[in-house]
């Protein structure tokens, strides 16, 4: 069968009464002719007409078509009708039409497997002809002059109301014109008209097509590779009918053809089921049974045999009788098995065979995990399906079997079982659960697994909709194992649950919690080595955080499913209350700690157990952790390490407080990741551990020790430990009445370059020093000079530490100008309260008066200077603290900064603002007056340590700073001065500018401009600030661009002669407009509207004149120059580097 056809448009209808139909004007047709991707464009030949030999029979035409096209293209004799048969069908067409019309609407019993009461077929051969000259209108053409371009042979089966396209041929000279598609479309149109003429006014039920199988027919035995033909047919709208089709013998001396596939055209009448976002098409089995009866009853060999006794015919009907819906399959069209559901068509013999011959051998060594055969029989019985049965409302059981039928004529029609899938539907929570999946080993098994799971998903969605859940099944679960099991290599069929790469590729993800499988045979025997997976569908919710997309299940959804699963599973154990089972209770308690349960990708093996020694006291494990991991990591600072006895006492005290619900200053935990030893008497392996506390007074958590073994899985261990610790702290908070959970969770960290342990051996890694890992897990550095309290009596506070904080949804934040940036912070009151409580509890045993400790006081002094303490991104090597004097005024610090930094950069007092102006703008009166600009001085400070232990600490040192203001009347910001030290200059520039940007936008909101600041400008001297260590590149990297405008700074004081030339910069924010650069994709030019720039300059100059007691701003020559430059443009472009002025190169 030739199929050089691809999709094109319909070129007209062929009515049953038409004898000759002239083709439309020749058009160009595009076709990929050889599968190589090269396209050929060929026009249709001239003077094309179509003729259907049913209505205009011509023996010479038939003979030429048969000899020239059919015989060469169908070398296999068994699949070629004889020319005599075709001739007889065409010559008897008129007589058949008359005799069949009275039987056309006779409807066969849909449920019966008996042959139709009457069978009739309309036989067609539609030819596409080309003439050298245009045929004379209204006159029968001389067909001997015509070239046969191609033809299509098809049949309309009146009783079944279906069509069958049996041969589609295109002459080799005319390939590449899409003639195959044109002929197919005309065949379909003719069949639709034929159906209507026979009384089926809605048209044909279905139109089928036969094609060679790619697995049974070699490409060398066909005119084109069958797989390539399948691709073409698929594009034409054909889908494979999911059953083993066998063509009836075409003559008494010919054999049946079992290497053909039966396909069906997708039309608006073909039913479908919506699975996710895809339409899964199917045909009712009744329709197919009627069609197969019609095909075999009307085969040319019908008079020589009783087809209903044929073994292949019986096998086809057996497949169809086992299913109500027959799927129409996408590519590839290779179906080595048939999937049936015993819930739909119960077969006791198949059930027992699958259970005893396939399932039992796979579970021979783990019978505790196996459902009983009696349980399956009960679930599949008609009694269970009865609506009055209460158990039927709890669970609906399905068993899908992949069946194969022998091609041996001597065997009966009973199929063989190649694999299977058992699954359950729980109506109470509208969830599905896949329990056993067994398929052959290898690629064949993988394909079968996909097919079985796809069928299960379809059945689950159907079951959900049948129960009124029109959106389909909520969640579909499946159990799997984390560790490989020893399997019998001689078994042809094995459990696929351990093939994690295949399962992940199919869309499965693991639920991140410790799953316990409910008991099957004994309530005391439960499997704890399994994991629970979820099939990710469009209904599974997704959380997006910091560009990371994470699928998850709501806690309530998972809890409800587990409750129903255990209730159904444990119903067979009289007197067993699973709600009191310790394993069940612990599993459910895990879920209480999180509102969202993440779905994880591979690896799915978690070869460790998390143990909280506060809940599960184990002195041996605690000692092993202390000796094996804590002491070696702190061997150079053992004097700062609390002894093991103190750890034990705190865990005991916490346990008692939890049991008795007593108040306690702190609740201590030690959480370990333990890998059990395969030997019962051996010591387990520790993979990591966290020591942490919950402080009730402030509702905060604190991680004091975070250690990992240096193994490949250390990052996964760190993630698991961190998340469980956060869950435990939230649980502590809820238990103490703080229902929203823990306010904040802190962790001590240090400079990674510090040597605390024996780095040469590197057996243990201090997680608190792994800044990149901590940041990835969700930790951020708290921006202040943290000092840790003394760990033991007589010891000093630890100054070489930093404090990190975990980002939870409760942490406040401020949106930056760039929507991708977020500014997280800790409220001052929270941090002060926690640090005071932490020092108080830490020093309680020694009686140390921490309120007088100079390190503590210096630390608290810097905290109190800010309303918000920022949480920093990487790198975590910032030795300074940023303080805004607008929030916490300090005259001494202001004076030092003015004299030592600002005045030094502008030695000529005519070039700088007077200190009195700064003092006035920072006064309480000015800050409360909305008509006066908001003036800020942000300083980078480092706390000064006392020279002698116990001596007084000095004022903090100033490392750098920035000055800026916000003008309420125009909602614009202006940065006027920036200075940083040479060391860490680029990092401080970014920190200062980021902090200033946040402050300006908050001022805008505070003053009623809720959309934020219109623009933020910066005045930069042409020759730069003297000695400020800032370069143009540093400023450019933080988002600044120079305005293409000659700019002059207004007079700074009464000594200024006039405006001084500066560069005017603008910060590129989301509010700054842009347009693409022509010819440079992805590049943009930013600009500001002229009116905005003009307004800013006017207000800025007017305010400066007013401060020095002057007026007549508009008469200043430099102001006039700027205004004149703005008159000629509608917008001001923002320039990339280099930045220069009209007078001199702007170098800093």
Coordinates of N, CA, C and O in Angstrom, one line a residue, residues 657-803:
X657 N 9.9 18.6 80.3 CA 9.1 19.8 80.1 C 8.1 19.6 79.0 O 6.9 20.1 79.1
X658 N 8.4 18.8 78.0 CA 7.5 18.6 76.9 C 6.4 17.6 77.4 O 5.2 17.8 77.1
X659 N 6.8 16.6 78.2 CA 5.8 15.6 78.7 C 4.8 16.3 79.6 O 3.6 16.1 79.6
X660 N 5.3 17.1 80.5 CA 4.5 17.7 81.6 C 4.0 19.1 81.2 O 3.3 19.8 82.0
X661 N 4.3 19.5 79.9 CA 3.8 20.8 79.4 C 4.2 21.9 80.3 O 3.4 22.8 80.7
X662 N 5.5 21.9 80.8 CA 6.0 22.9 81.7 C 6.7 24.0 80.9 O 7.3 23.8 79.9
X663 N 6.7 25.2 81.5 CA 7.4 26.3 80.9 C 8.9 26.0 81.1 O 9.3 25.5 82.1
X664 N 9.7 26.4 80.1 CA 11.2 26.2 80.2 C 11.8 27.3 79.4 O 11.3 27.7 78.3
X665 N 13.0 27.9 79.9 CA 13.6 28.9 79.1 C 14.1 28.5 77.8 O 14.0 29.3 76.8
X666 N 14.5 27.2 77.7 CA 14.9 26.7 76.4 C 14.5 25.2 76.3 O 14.5 24.5 77.3
X667 N 14.3 24.8 75.0 CA 14.0 23.4 74.7 C 15.2 22.9 73.8 O 15.4 23.5 72.7
X668 N 15.9 21.9 74.2 CA 17.1 21.5 73.5 C 16.8 20.3 72.7 O 16.1 19.4 73.1
X669 N 17.4 20.2 71.5 CA 17.3 19.1 70.6 C 18.7 18.7 70.0 O 19.5 19.6 69.8
X670 N 18.9 17.4 69.8 CA 20.0 16.9 69.0 C 19.4 16.0 67.9 O 18.8 15.0 68.2
X671 N 19.5 16.5 66.7 CA 18.9 15.7 65.5 C 20.0 15.1 64.7 O 21.0 15.8 64.3
X672 N 20.0 13.8 64.6 CA 21.1 13.0 63.9 C 20.5 12.3 62.6 O 19.4 11.8 62.6
X673 N 21.4 12.3 61.6 CA 21.1 11.5 60.4 C 21.9 10.2 60.6 O 23.2 10.2 60.6
X674 N 21.2 9.1 60.7 CA 21.9 7.8 61.1 C 21.6 6.8 60.0 O 20.5 6.6 59.5
X675 N 22.7 6.2 59.5 CA 22.6 5.1 58.6 C 22.7 3.8 59.3 O 23.8 3.5 59.9
X676 N 21.6 3.0 59.4 CA 21.7 1.7 60.1 C 22.7 0.8 59.6 O 23.0 0.7 58.3
X677 N 23.4 0.0 60.4 CA 24.4 -0.9 60.0 C 23.7 -2.2 59.6 O 22.7 -2.6 60.1
X678 N 24.2 -2.9 58.5 CA 23.6 -4.1 58.1 C 23.7 -5.2 59.2 O 22.9 -6.2 59.2
X679 N 24.7 -5.1 60.0 CA 24.9 -6.1 61.1 C 24.1 -5.6 62.3 O 24.2 -4.4 62.7
X680 N 23.3 -6.5 62.9 CA 22.5 -6.1 64.0 C 23.3 -5.5 65.2 O 22.8 -4.6 65.9
X681 N 24.5 -6.1 65.5 CA 25.2 -5.6 66.7 C 26.2 -4.5 66.4 O 27.0 -4.1 67.3
X682 N 26.3 -4.1 65.1 CA 27.3 -3.1 64.7 C 26.8 -1.7 65.1 O 25.6 -1.4 65.2
X683 N 27.8 -0.8 65.2 CA 27.5 0.6 65.5 C 27.0 1.3 64.2 O 27.6 1.2 63.2
X684 N 25.9 2.0 64.3 CA 25.4 2.7 63.1 C 26.3 3.8 62.7 O 27.1 4.4 63.5
X685 N 26.2 4.2 61.4 CA 27.1 5.3 60.9 C 26.3 6.6 61.0 O 25.2 6.7 60.6
X686 N 27.0 7.6 61.5 CA 26.4 9.0 61.6 C 26.8 9.7 60.3 O 28.0 9.8 60.0
X687 N 25.8 10.3 59.7 CA 26.1 11.1 58.5 C 26.0 12.6 58.8 O 26.5 13.4 57.9
X688 N 25.5 13.0 59.9 CA 25.4 14.4 60.2 C 24.6 14.6 61.5 O 23.9 13.7 61.9
X689 N 24.6 15.9 62.0 CA 23.8 16.2 63.2 C 23.7 17.6 63.4 O 24.6 18.4 63.0
X690 N 22.6 18.0 64.0 CA 22.3 19.4 64.4 C 22.0 19.4 65.9 O 21.3 18.6 66.4
X691 N 22.6 20.4 66.6 CA 22.2 20.7 68.0 C 21.5 22.1 67.9 O 22.1 23.0 67.4
X692 N 20.3 22.2 68.5 CA 19.6 23.4 68.4 C 18.6 23.6 69.6 O 18.4 22.6 70.3
X693 N 18.1 24.8 69.8 CA 17.3 25.1 70.9 C 16.1 26.0 70.5 O 16.2 26.7 69.5
X694 N 15.1 25.8 71.3 CA 13.9 26.7 71.1 C 13.8 27.6 72.4 O 13.8 27.1 73.5
X695 N 13.7 28.9 72.2 CA 13.6 29.9 73.2 C 12.2 30.4 73.3 O 11.7 31.1 72.4
X696 N 11.5 30.0 74.4 CA 10.1 30.2 74.6 C 9.8 31.7 74.7 O 8.8 32.2 74.2
X697 N 10.6 32.4 75.4 CA 10.3 33.9 75.7 C 10.3 34.7 74.4 O 9.5 35.6 74.3
X698 N 11.1 34.3 73.4 CA 11.1 35.1 72.2 C 10.5 34.3 71.0 O 10.4 34.9 69.9
X699 N 10.1 33.1 71.2 CA 9.6 32.2 70.2 C 10.5 32.1 69.0 O 10.2 32.3 67.8
X700 N 11.8 31.9 69.3 CA 12.8 31.8 68.3 C 13.6 30.5 68.5 O 13.7 29.9 69.6
X701 N 14.2 30.0 67.4 CA 15.1 28.9 67.4 C 16.5 29.3 67.1 O 16.8 30.3 66.5
X702 N 17.4 28.4 67.6 CA 18.8 28.7 67.4 C 19.6 27.4 67.2 O 19.6 26.5 68.1
X703 N 20.3 27.3 66.1 CA 21.1 26.1 65.8 C 22.6 26.4 66.2 O 23.2 27.4 65.7
X704 N 23.1 25.6 67.1 CA 24.4 25.9 67.7 C 25.5 25.1 67.0 O 26.6 25.5 66.9
X705 N 25.2 23.8 66.6 CA 26.2 23.0 66.0 C 25.5 22.3 64.8 O 24.4 21.8 64.8
X706 N 26.2 22.4 63.6 CA 25.7 21.8 62.4 C 26.9 21.1 61.7 O 27.8 21.7 61.2
X707 N 26.9 19.8 61.8 CA 28.1 19.0 61.4 C 27.7 17.9 60.4 O 26.6 17.3 60.5
X708 N 28.5 17.7 59.4 CA 28.2 16.7 58.3 C 29.4 15.8 58.1 O 30.6 16.3 58.2
X709 N 29.2 14.5 57.9 CA 30.3 13.7 57.4 C 30.6 14.0 56.0 O 29.7 14.3 55.2
X710 N 31.9 13.9 55.6 CA 32.3 14.3 54.3 C 32.1 13.1 53.3 O 33.0 12.4 53.0
X711 N 30.8 13.0 53.0 CA 30.4 11.9 52.1 C 29.7 12.5 50.9 O 29.3 13.7 50.9
X712 N 29.5 11.8 49.8 CA 28.9 12.3 48.6 C 27.5 12.8 48.8 O 27.1 13.8 48.2
X713 N 26.8 12.3 49.8 CA 25.4 12.7 50.0 C 25.2 13.8 51.0 O 24.1 14.0 51.5
X714 N 26.3 14.5 51.4 CA 26.3 15.4 52.5 C 25.3 16.6 52.2 O 24.7 17.1 53.1
X715 N 25.2 17.0 50.9 CA 24.2 18.1 50.7 C 22.8 17.7 50.9 O 22.0 18.4 51.5
X716 N 22.5 16.4 50.5 CA 21.1 15.9 50.7 C 20.9 15.7 52.2 O 19.8 16.0 52.7
X717 N 21.9 15.3 52.9 CA 21.8 15.1 54.4 C 21.5 16.5 55.0 O 20.7 16.6 55.9
X718 N 22.3 17.5 54.6 CA 22.1 18.8 55.2 C 20.7 19.4 54.9 O 20.1 20.0 55.9
X719 N 20.2 19.2 53.8 CA 18.8 19.6 53.5 C 17.8 18.9 54.4 O 16.9 19.5 54.9
X720 N 18.0 17.6 54.5 CA 17.0 16.8 55.3 C 17.1 17.2 56.8 O 16.1 17.4 57.4
X721 N 18.3 17.4 57.3 CA 18.5 17.8 58.7 C 17.9 19.2 58.9 O 17.2 19.5 59.9
X722 N 18.2 20.1 58.0 CA 17.7 21.5 58.2 C 16.2 21.6 58.2 O 15.6 22.2 59.0
X723 N 15.6 20.9 57.2 CA 14.1 21.0 57.1 C 13.4 20.3 58.3 O 12.4 20.8 58.8
X724 N 14.0 19.2 58.8 CA 13.4 18.5 59.9 C 13.6 19.4 61.2 O 12.7 19.5 62.0
X725 N 14.7 20.1 61.3 CA 15.0 20.9 62.5 C 14.0 22.1 62.5 O 13.4 22.5 63.5
X726 N 13.7 22.7 61.3 CA 12.7 23.7 61.2 C 11.3 23.2 61.5 O 10.6 23.9 62.2
X727 N 11.0 22.0 61.1 CA 9.7 21.4 61.5 C 9.6 21.3 63.0 O 8.5 21.6 63.6
X728 N 10.7 20.8 63.6 CA 10.6 20.5 65.1 C 10.5 21.8 65.8 O 9.7 21.9 66.8
X729 N 11.2 22.9 65.4 CA 11.1 24.2 66.0 C 9.7 24.8 65.9 O 9.1 25.3 66.8
X730 N 9.1 24.6 64.7 CA 7.7 25.1 64.5 C 6.8 24.3 65.4 O 5.8 24.8 66.0
X731 N 7.0 23.0 65.6 CA 6.2 22.2 66.4 C 6.3 22.6 67.9 O 5.4 22.7 68.6
X732 N 7.6 23.0 68.3 CA 7.8 23.5 69.7 C 7.0 24.8 69.9 O 6.4 25.0 70.9
X733 N 7.0 25.6 68.9 CA 6.3 26.9 69.0 C 4.8 26.7 69.1 O 4.2 27.3 69.9
X734 N 4.3 25.8 68.3 CA 2.8 25.5 68.4 C 2.5 24.9 69.7 O 1.4 25.3 70.3
X735 N 3.3 24.1 70.2 CA 3.1 23.5 71.5 C 3.1 24.5 72.6 O 2.5 24.2 73.7
X736 N 3.8 25.6 72.4 CA 3.8 26.6 73.5 C 2.8 27.7 73.2 O 3.0 28.8 73.8
X737 N 1.9 27.5 72.3 CA 0.8 28.5 72.1 C 1.0 29.4 70.9 O 0.2 30.2 70.6
X738 N 2.2 29.3 70.2 CA 2.4 30.2 69.1 C 2.0 29.5 67.8 O 2.8 28.8 67.1
X739 N 0.7 29.6 67.5 CA 0.2 28.8 66.4 C 0.7 29.0 65.1 O 0.6 28.2 64.2
X740 N 1.3 30.2 64.8 CA 1.8 30.6 63.5 C 3.2 29.9 63.3 O 3.8 30.0 62.2
X741 N 3.8 29.3 64.4 CA 5.1 28.8 64.3 C 6.1 29.7 64.9 O 5.9 30.7 65.5
X742 N 7.4 29.3 64.6 CA 8.6 30.0 65.2 C 8.7 31.3 64.5 O 8.6 31.4 63.3
X743 N 9.0 32.4 65.3 CA 9.2 33.7 64.7 C 10.4 33.8 63.8 O 10.3 34.3 62.7
X744 N 11.5 33.2 64.3 CA 12.7 33.3 63.5 C 13.6 32.2 64.0 O 13.6 31.7 65.1
X745 N 14.5 31.7 63.1 CA 15.4 30.6 63.4 C 16.8 31.1 63.0 O 17.1 31.5 61.8
X746 N 17.7 31.1 63.9 CA 19.1 31.6 63.7 C 20.1 30.5 63.7 O 19.8 29.4 64.2
X747 N 21.3 30.8 63.2 CA 22.4 29.8 63.2 C 23.7 30.6 63.2 O 23.9 31.7 62.6
X748 N 24.6 30.1 64.0 CA 25.9 30.8 64.1 C 26.8 30.3 63.0 O 26.8 29.1 62.6
X749 N 27.5 31.2 62.4 CA 28.4 30.9 61.3 C 29.7 31.7 61.5 O 29.8 32.6 62.4
X750 N 30.8 31.4 60.8 CA 32.1 32.0 60.9 C 32.7 32.2 59.6 O 32.2 31.7 58.5
X751 N 33.9 32.8 59.6 CA 34.7 32.9 58.4 C 35.2 31.5 58.0 O 35.8 30.8 58.8
X752 N 34.9 31.1 56.8 CA 35.3 29.8 56.4 C 36.9 29.6 56.5 O 37.3 28.4 56.5
X753 N 37.6 30.6 56.5 CA 39.1 30.5 56.5 C 39.6 30.2 57.9 O 40.8 29.9 58.1
X754 N 38.7 30.3 58.9 CA 39.2 30.0 60.3 C 39.3 28.5 60.4 O 38.6 27.7 59.9
X755 N 40.4 28.1 61.1 CA 40.7 26.7 61.4 C 40.2 26.3 62.7 O 40.7 26.7 63.7
X756 N 39.1 25.6 62.8 CA 38.5 25.2 64.0 C 38.8 23.7 64.3 O 39.0 23.3 65.4
X757 N 38.8 22.9 63.3 CA 39.1 21.5 63.5 C 40.2 21.0 62.7 O 41.1 21.8 62.2
X758 N 40.4 19.7 62.6 CA 41.5 19.1 61.9 C 41.1 19.0 60.4 O 40.5 18.0 59.9
X759 N 41.5 20.1 59.6 CA 41.1 20.1 58.2 C 41.8 19.1 57.4 O 41.4 18.8 56.3
X760 N 43.0 18.7 57.9 CA 43.8 17.7 57.1 C 43.0 16.4 56.9 O 43.1 15.8 55.8
X761 N 42.3 16.0 57.9 CA 41.6 14.7 57.8 C 40.3 14.9 57.0 O 39.8 14.1 56.3
X762 N 39.6 16.0 57.3 CA 38.3 16.4 56.6 C 37.3 15.2 56.7 O 36.6 15.0 55.8
X763 N 37.2 14.6 57.9 CA 36.2 13.5 58.0 C 34.9 14.2 58.3 O 33.8 13.6 58.0
X764 N 34.9 15.3 59.0 CA 33.7 16.0 59.4 C 33.7 17.4 58.9 O 34.8 18.1 58.9
X765 N 32.6 17.9 58.4 CA 32.5 19.2 57.8 C 31.6 20.1 58.7 O 30.5 19.6 59.0
X766 N 32.0 21.3 59.0 CA 31.2 22.2 59.8 C 30.3 22.9 58.8 O 30.7 23.7 58.0
X767 N 29.0 22.5 58.8 CA 28.0 23.1 57.9 C 27.9 24.6 58.0 O 27.6 25.3 57.1
X768 N 28.1 25.1 59.2 CA 28.0 26.5 59.5 C 29.1 27.3 58.7 O 28.9 28.6 58.6
X769 N 30.1 26.7 58.2 CA 31.1 27.4 57.5 C 30.9 27.3 56.0 O 31.6 27.9 55.2
X770 N 29.9 26.5 55.6 CA 29.7 26.3 54.1 C 28.6 27.3 53.7 O 27.4 27.0 53.6
X771 N 29.1 28.5 53.4 CA 28.2 29.6 53.2 C 27.3 29.4 51.9 O 26.1 29.7 51.9
X772 N 27.9 28.9 50.9 CA 27.1 28.6 49.6 C 26.0 27.6 49.9 O 24.9 27.8 49.4
X773 N 26.3 26.6 50.6 CA 25.3 25.6 51.0 C 24.2 26.2 51.8 O 23.0 25.9 51.6
X774 N 24.6 26.9 52.8 CA 23.6 27.5 53.7 C 22.7 28.5 52.9 O 21.5 28.5 53.1
X775 N 23.3 29.3 52.0 CA 22.5 30.2 51.2 C 21.5 29.4 50.3 O 20.3 29.8 50.2
X776 N 22.0 28.3 49.8 CA 21.1 27.5 48.9 C 20.0 26.9 49.7 O 18.8 26.7 49.2
X777 N 20.2 26.6 51.0 CA 19.1 26.0 51.8 C 18.2 27.1 52.3 O 17.1 26.7 52.9
X778 N 18.5 28.3 52.1 CA 17.6 29.4 52.5 C 18.0 30.3 53.7 O 17.2 31.0 54.2
X779 N 19.3 30.2 54.0 CA 19.8 31.1 55.1 C 20.4 32.4 54.5 O 20.9 32.4 53.4
X780 N 20.3 33.5 55.3 CA 20.8 34.8 54.9 C 21.6 35.4 56.1 O 21.2 35.1 57.3
X781 N 22.6 36.1 55.9 CA 23.4 36.7 57.0 C 22.7 37.9 57.6 O 22.2 38.8 56.8
X782 N 22.6 38.0 58.9 CA 22.1 39.2 59.6 C 23.2 40.2 59.7 O 24.3 40.0 60.1
X783 N 22.8 41.4 59.2 CA 23.8 42.5 59.0 C 24.1 43.2 60.3 O 23.6 44.4 60.5
X784 N 24.9 42.6 61.2 CA 25.4 43.3 62.4 C 26.6 42.6 62.9 O 26.8 41.4 62.5
X785 N 27.3 43.2 63.8 CA 28.5 42.6 64.4 C 28.1 41.7 65.5 O 28.1 42.1 66.7
X786 N 27.9 40.4 65.2 CA 27.4 39.5 66.2 C 28.5 39.0 67.1 O 29.7 38.8 66.7
X787 N 28.2 38.9 68.4 CA 29.1 38.4 69.4 C 28.4 37.2 70.1 O 27.2 37.4 70.6
X788 N 29.0 36.0 70.1 CA 28.4 34.9 70.8 C 28.7 34.9 72.3 O 29.8 35.3 72.7
X789 N 27.7 34.6 73.1 CA 28.0 34.6 74.6 C 29.0 33.5 74.9 O 29.2 32.5 74.2
X790 N 29.7 33.7 76.1 CA 30.6 32.7 76.6 C 29.9 31.3 76.8 O 28.8 31.3 77.3
X791 N 30.5 30.3 76.3 CA 29.9 28.9 76.3 C 30.1 28.2 77.7 O 29.3 27.4 78.0
X792 N 31.1 28.6 78.4 CA 31.3 28.0 79.7 C 31.8 29.1 80.7 O 32.3 30.2 80.3
X793 N 31.5 28.9 82.0 CA 32.0 29.9 83.0 C 33.4 30.2 82.9 O 34.3 29.3 82.7
X794 N 33.8 31.5 83.0 CA 35.2 31.9 82.9 C 35.7 32.1 81.5 O 36.8 32.6 81.4
X795 N 34.9 31.8 80.5 CA 35.3 32.0 79.1 C 34.9 33.3 78.6 O 33.9 33.9 79.1
X796 N 35.5 33.8 77.6 CA 35.2 35.1 77.0 C 34.1 34.9 75.9 O 33.9 33.8 75.3
X797 N 33.4 36.0 75.6 CA 32.5 36.0 74.5 C 33.3 35.7 73.2 O 34.4 36.1 73.0
X798 N 32.6 35.1 72.2 CA 33.2 34.7 70.9 C 32.9 35.8 69.9 O 31.8 36.0 69.5
X799 N 34.0 36.5 69.5 CA 33.8 37.7 68.6 C 33.9 37.3 67.1 O 33.5 38.1 66.3
X800 N 34.5 36.2 66.8 CA 34.8 35.8 65.4 C 33.6 35.0 64.9 O 33.8 34.0 64.2
X801 N 32.4 35.4 65.1 CA 31.2 34.7 64.7 C 30.3 35.7 64.0 O 30.4 36.9 64.1
X802 N 29.4 35.1 63.2 CA 28.3 35.8 62.5 C 27.0 35.1 62.8 O 27.0 33.9 63.2
X803 N 25.9 35.8 62.5 CA 24.6 35.2 62.7 C 23.9 35.1 61.4 O 23.8 36.1 60.7

